[in-house]
PDB file of C-alpha atoms in Angstrom:
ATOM      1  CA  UNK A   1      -8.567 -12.328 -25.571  1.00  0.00           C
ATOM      2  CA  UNK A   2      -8.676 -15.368 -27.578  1.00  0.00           C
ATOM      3  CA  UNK A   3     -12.277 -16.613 -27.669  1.00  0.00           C
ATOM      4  CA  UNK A   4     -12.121 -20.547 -27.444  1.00  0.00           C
ATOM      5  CA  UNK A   5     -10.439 -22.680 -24.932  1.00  0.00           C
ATOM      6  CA  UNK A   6     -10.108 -25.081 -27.922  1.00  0.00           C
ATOM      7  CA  UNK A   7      -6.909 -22.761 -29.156  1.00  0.00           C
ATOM      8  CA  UNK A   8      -5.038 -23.449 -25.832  1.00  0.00           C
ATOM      9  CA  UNK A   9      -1.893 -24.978 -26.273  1.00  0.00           C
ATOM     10  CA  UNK A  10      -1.724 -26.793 -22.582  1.00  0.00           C
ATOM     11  CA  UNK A  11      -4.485 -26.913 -19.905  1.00  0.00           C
ATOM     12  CA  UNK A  12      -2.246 -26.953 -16.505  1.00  0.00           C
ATOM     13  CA  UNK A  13      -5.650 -26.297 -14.545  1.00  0.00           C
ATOM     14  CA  UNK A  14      -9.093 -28.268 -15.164  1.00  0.00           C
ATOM     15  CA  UNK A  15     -11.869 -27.421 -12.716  1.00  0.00           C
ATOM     16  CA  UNK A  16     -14.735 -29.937 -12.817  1.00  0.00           C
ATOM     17  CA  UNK A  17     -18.330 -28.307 -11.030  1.00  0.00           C
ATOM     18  CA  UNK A  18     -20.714 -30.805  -9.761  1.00  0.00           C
ATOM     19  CA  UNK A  19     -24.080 -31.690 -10.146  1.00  0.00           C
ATOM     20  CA  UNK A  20     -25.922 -28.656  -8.447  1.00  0.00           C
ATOM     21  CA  UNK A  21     -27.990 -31.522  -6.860  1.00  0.00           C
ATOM     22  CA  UNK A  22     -24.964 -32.901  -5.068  1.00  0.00           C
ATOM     23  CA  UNK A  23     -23.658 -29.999  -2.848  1.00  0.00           C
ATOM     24  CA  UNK A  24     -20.192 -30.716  -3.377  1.00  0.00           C
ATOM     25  CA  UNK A  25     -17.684 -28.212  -4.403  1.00  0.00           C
ATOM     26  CA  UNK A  26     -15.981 -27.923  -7.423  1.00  0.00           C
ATOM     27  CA  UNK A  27     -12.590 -30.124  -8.097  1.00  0.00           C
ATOM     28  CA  UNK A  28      -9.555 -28.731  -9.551  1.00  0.00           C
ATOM     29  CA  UNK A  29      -6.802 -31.399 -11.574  1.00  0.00           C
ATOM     30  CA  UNK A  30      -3.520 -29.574 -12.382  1.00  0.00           C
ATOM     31  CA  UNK A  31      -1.129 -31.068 -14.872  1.00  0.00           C
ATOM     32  CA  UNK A  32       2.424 -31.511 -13.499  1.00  0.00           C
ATOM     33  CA  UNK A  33       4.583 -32.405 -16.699  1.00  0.00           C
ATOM     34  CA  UNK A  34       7.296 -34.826 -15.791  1.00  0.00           C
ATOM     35  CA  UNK A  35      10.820 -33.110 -14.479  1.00  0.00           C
ATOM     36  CA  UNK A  36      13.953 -32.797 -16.309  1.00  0.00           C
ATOM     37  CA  UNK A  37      12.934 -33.828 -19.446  1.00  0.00           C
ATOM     38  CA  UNK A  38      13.520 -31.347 -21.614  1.00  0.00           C
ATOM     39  CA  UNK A  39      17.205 -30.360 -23.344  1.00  0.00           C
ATOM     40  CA  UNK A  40      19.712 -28.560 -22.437  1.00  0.00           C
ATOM     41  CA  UNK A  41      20.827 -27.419 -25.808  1.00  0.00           C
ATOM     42  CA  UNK A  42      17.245 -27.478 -28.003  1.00  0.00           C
ATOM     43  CA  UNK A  43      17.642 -27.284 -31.294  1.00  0.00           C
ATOM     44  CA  UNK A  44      14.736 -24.805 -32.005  1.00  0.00           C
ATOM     45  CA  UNK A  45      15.632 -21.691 -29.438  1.00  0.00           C
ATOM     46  CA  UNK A  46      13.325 -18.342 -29.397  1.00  0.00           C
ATOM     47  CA  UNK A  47      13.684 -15.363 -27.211  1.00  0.00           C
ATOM     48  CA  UNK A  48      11.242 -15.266 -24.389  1.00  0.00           C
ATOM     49  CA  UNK A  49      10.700 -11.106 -22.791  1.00  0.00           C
ATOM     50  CA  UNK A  50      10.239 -10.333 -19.589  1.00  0.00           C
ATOM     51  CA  UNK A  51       6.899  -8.214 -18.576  1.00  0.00           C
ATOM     52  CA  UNK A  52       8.328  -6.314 -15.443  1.00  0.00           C
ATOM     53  CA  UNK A  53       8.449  -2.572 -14.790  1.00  0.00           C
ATOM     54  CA  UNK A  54      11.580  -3.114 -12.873  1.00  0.00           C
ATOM     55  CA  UNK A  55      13.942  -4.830 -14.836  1.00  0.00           C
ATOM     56  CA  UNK A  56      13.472  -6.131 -18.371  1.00  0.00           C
ATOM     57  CA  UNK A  57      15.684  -8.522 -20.421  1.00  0.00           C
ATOM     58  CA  UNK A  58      15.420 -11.600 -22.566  1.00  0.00           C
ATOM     59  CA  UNK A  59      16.648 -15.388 -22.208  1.00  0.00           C
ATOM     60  CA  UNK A  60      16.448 -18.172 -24.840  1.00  0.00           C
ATOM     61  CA  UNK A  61      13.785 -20.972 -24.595  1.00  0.00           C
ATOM     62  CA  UNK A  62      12.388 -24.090 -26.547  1.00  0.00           C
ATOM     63  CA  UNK A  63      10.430 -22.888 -29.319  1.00  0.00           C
ATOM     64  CA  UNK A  64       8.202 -26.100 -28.788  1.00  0.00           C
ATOM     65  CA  UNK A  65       7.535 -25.781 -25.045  1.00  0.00           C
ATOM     66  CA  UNK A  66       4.754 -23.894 -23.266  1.00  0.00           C
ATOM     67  CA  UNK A  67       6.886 -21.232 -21.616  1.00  0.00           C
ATOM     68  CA  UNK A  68       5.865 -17.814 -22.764  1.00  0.00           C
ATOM     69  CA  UNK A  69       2.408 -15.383 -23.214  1.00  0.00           C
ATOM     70  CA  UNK A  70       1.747 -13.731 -26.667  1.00  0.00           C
ATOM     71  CA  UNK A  71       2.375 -10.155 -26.910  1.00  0.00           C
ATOM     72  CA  UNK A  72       1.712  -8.181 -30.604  1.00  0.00           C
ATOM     73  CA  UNK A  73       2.869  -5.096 -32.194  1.00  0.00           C
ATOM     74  CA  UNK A  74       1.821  -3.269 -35.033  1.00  0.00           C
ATOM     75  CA  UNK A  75       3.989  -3.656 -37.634  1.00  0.00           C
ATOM     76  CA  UNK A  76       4.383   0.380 -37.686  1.00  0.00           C
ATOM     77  CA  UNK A  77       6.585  -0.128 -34.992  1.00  0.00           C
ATOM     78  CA  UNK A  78       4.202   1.414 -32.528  1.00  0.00           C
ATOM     79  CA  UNK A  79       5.263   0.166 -28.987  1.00  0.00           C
ATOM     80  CA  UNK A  80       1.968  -0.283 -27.076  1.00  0.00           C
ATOM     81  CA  UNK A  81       1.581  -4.512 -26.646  1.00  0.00           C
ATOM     82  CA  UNK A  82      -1.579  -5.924 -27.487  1.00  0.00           C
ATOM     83  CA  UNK A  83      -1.652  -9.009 -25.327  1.00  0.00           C
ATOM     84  CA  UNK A  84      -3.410 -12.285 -26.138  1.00  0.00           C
ATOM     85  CA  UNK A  85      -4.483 -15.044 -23.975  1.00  0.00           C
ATOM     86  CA  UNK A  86      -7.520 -17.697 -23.307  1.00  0.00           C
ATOM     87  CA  UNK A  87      -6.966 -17.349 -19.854  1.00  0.00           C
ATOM     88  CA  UNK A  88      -5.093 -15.103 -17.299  1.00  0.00           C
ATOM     89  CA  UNK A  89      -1.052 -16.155 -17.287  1.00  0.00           C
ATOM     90  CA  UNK A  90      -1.685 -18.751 -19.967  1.00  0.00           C
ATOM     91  CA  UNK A  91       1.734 -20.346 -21.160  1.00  0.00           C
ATOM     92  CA  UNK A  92       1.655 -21.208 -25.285  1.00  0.00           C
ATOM     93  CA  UNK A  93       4.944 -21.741 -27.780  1.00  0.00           C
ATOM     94  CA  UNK A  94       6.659 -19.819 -30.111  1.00  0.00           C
ATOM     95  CA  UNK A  95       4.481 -20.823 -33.120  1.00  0.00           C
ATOM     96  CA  UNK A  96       1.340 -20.184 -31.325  1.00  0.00           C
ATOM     97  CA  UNK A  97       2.254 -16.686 -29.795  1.00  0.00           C
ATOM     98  CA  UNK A  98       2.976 -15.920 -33.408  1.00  0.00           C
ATOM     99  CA  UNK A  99       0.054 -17.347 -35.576  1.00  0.00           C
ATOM    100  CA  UNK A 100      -2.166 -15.671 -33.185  1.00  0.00           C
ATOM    101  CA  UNK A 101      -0.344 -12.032 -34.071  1.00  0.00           C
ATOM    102  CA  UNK A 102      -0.418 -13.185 -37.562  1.00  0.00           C
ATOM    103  CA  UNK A 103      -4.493 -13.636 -36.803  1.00  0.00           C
ATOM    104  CA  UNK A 104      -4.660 -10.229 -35.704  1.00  0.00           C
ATOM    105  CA  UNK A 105      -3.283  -8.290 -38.126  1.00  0.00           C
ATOM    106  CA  UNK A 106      -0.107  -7.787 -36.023  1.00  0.00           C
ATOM    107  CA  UNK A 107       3.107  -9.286 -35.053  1.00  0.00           C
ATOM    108  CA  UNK A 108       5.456 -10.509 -32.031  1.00  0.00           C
ATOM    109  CA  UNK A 109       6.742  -7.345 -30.070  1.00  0.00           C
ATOM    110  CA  UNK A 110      10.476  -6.514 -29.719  1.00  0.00           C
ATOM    111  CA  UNK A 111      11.949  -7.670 -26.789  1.00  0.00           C
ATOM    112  CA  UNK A 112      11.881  -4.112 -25.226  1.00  0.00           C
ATOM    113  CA  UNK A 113       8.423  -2.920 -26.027  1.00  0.00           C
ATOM    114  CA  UNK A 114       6.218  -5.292 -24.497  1.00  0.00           C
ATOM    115  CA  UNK A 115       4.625  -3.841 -21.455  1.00  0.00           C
ATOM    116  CA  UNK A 116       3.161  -5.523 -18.185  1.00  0.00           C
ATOM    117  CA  UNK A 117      -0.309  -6.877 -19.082  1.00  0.00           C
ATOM    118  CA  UNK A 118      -3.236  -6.851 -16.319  1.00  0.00           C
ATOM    119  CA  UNK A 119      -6.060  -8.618 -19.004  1.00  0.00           C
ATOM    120  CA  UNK A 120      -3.635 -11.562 -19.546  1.00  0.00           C
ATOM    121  CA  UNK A 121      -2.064 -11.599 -16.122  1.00  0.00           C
ATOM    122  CA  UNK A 122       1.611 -10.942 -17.538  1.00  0.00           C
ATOM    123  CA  UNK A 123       2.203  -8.327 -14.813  1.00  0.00           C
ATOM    124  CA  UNK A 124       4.554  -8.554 -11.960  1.00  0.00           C
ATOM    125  CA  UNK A 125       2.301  -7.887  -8.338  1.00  0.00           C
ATOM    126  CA  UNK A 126       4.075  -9.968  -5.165  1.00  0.00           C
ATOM    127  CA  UNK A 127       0.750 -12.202  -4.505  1.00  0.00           C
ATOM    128  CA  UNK A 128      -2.874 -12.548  -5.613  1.00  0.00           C
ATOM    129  CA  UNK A 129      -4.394  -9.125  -4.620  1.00  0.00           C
ATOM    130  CA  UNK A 130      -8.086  -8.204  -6.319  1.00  0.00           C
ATOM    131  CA  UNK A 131      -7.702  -9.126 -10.266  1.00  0.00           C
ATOM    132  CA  UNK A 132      -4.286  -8.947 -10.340  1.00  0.00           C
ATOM    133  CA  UNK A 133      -2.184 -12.510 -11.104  1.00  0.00           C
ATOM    134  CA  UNK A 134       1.218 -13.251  -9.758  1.00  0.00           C
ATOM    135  CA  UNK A 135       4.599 -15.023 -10.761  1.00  0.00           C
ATOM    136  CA  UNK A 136       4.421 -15.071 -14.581  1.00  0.00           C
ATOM    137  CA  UNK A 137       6.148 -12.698 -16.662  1.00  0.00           C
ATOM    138  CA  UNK A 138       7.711 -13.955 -19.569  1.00  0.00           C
ATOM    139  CA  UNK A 139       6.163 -13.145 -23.250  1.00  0.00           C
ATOM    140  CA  UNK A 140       6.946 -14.462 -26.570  1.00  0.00           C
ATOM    141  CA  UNK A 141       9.329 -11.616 -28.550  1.00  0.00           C
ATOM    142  CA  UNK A 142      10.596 -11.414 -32.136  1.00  0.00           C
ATOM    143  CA  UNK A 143      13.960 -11.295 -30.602  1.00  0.00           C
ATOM    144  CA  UNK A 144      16.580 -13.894 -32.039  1.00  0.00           C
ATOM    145  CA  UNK A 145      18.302 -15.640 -29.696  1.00  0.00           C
ATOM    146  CA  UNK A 146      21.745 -18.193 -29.593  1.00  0.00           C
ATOM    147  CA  UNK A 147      22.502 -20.492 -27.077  1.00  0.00           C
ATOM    148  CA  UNK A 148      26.617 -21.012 -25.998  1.00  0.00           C
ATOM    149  CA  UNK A 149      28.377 -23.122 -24.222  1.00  0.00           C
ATOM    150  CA  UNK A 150      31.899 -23.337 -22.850  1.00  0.00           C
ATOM    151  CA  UNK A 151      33.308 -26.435 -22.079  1.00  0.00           C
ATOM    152  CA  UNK A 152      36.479 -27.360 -19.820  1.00  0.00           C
ATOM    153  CA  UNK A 153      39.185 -29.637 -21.759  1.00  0.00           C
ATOM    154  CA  UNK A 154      39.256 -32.051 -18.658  1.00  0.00           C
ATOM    155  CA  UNK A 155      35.474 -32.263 -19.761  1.00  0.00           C
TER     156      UNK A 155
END
């Protein structure tokens, strides 16, 4: 794991404990960005992995948006995913997934070698059971990736 919440990209979850004096329980604030705000067509696209047993496969994302976990290789090709995160299921870009395999002496994984993660949270369980996280699956890969579109002449 990364060692400072300083090098997150995006907090989506604050919790705020009280005073031990006060009783109260702690708060939580969760950032919800705005919807639909984001382009179609961006003009800086990366490939974004899925992290699933089942089924695996890429799809093209914003480099610059906060959509993917960081999963590194040795350089060797060796396939086993070293998986880096500040927190379980974080989300970072492109350019942060990479300068943190850069850090460690590594670099992003192929698209088809990175492998469910239980220490990040990157794995695919149905619901919160024990440690294990839910829902996110998608990690940063060295995969290139074009975006196409097909357009009807009536428009």
């Amino acid at each position: 794991k990364v060692s400072c919440e300083c090098d997150i990209d995006q907090a989506r979850v604050v919790r705020i404990d009280p005073s031990p004096e006060s009783g109260d329980s702690a708060i939580y604030y969760e950032y919800v960005p705005d919807a639909c705000v984001q382009m179609a067509f961006p003009e800086t696209v990366g490939a974004v992995a899925e992290t699933s047993s089942s089924s695996s496969g890429i799809m093209c994302a914003d480099k610059r948006l906060f959509v993917g976990g960081t999963a590194c290789c040795p350089a060797n090709g060796d396939q086993n995913a070293k998986h880096l995160c500040v927190f379980r299921s974080e989300r970072v870009t492109f350019d942060t997934a990479q300068q943190r395999c850069v850090d460690a002496g590594l670099q992003l994984c192929n698209w088809d070698t990175i492998s469910e993660s239980d220490s990040c949270g990157y794995e695919m369980q149905g619901e919160w059971t024990g440690n294990t996280a839910a829902g996110f699956k998608f990690s940063w890969s060295n995969a290139t990736c074009t975006m196409k579109a097909q357009i009807s002449q009536e428009g």
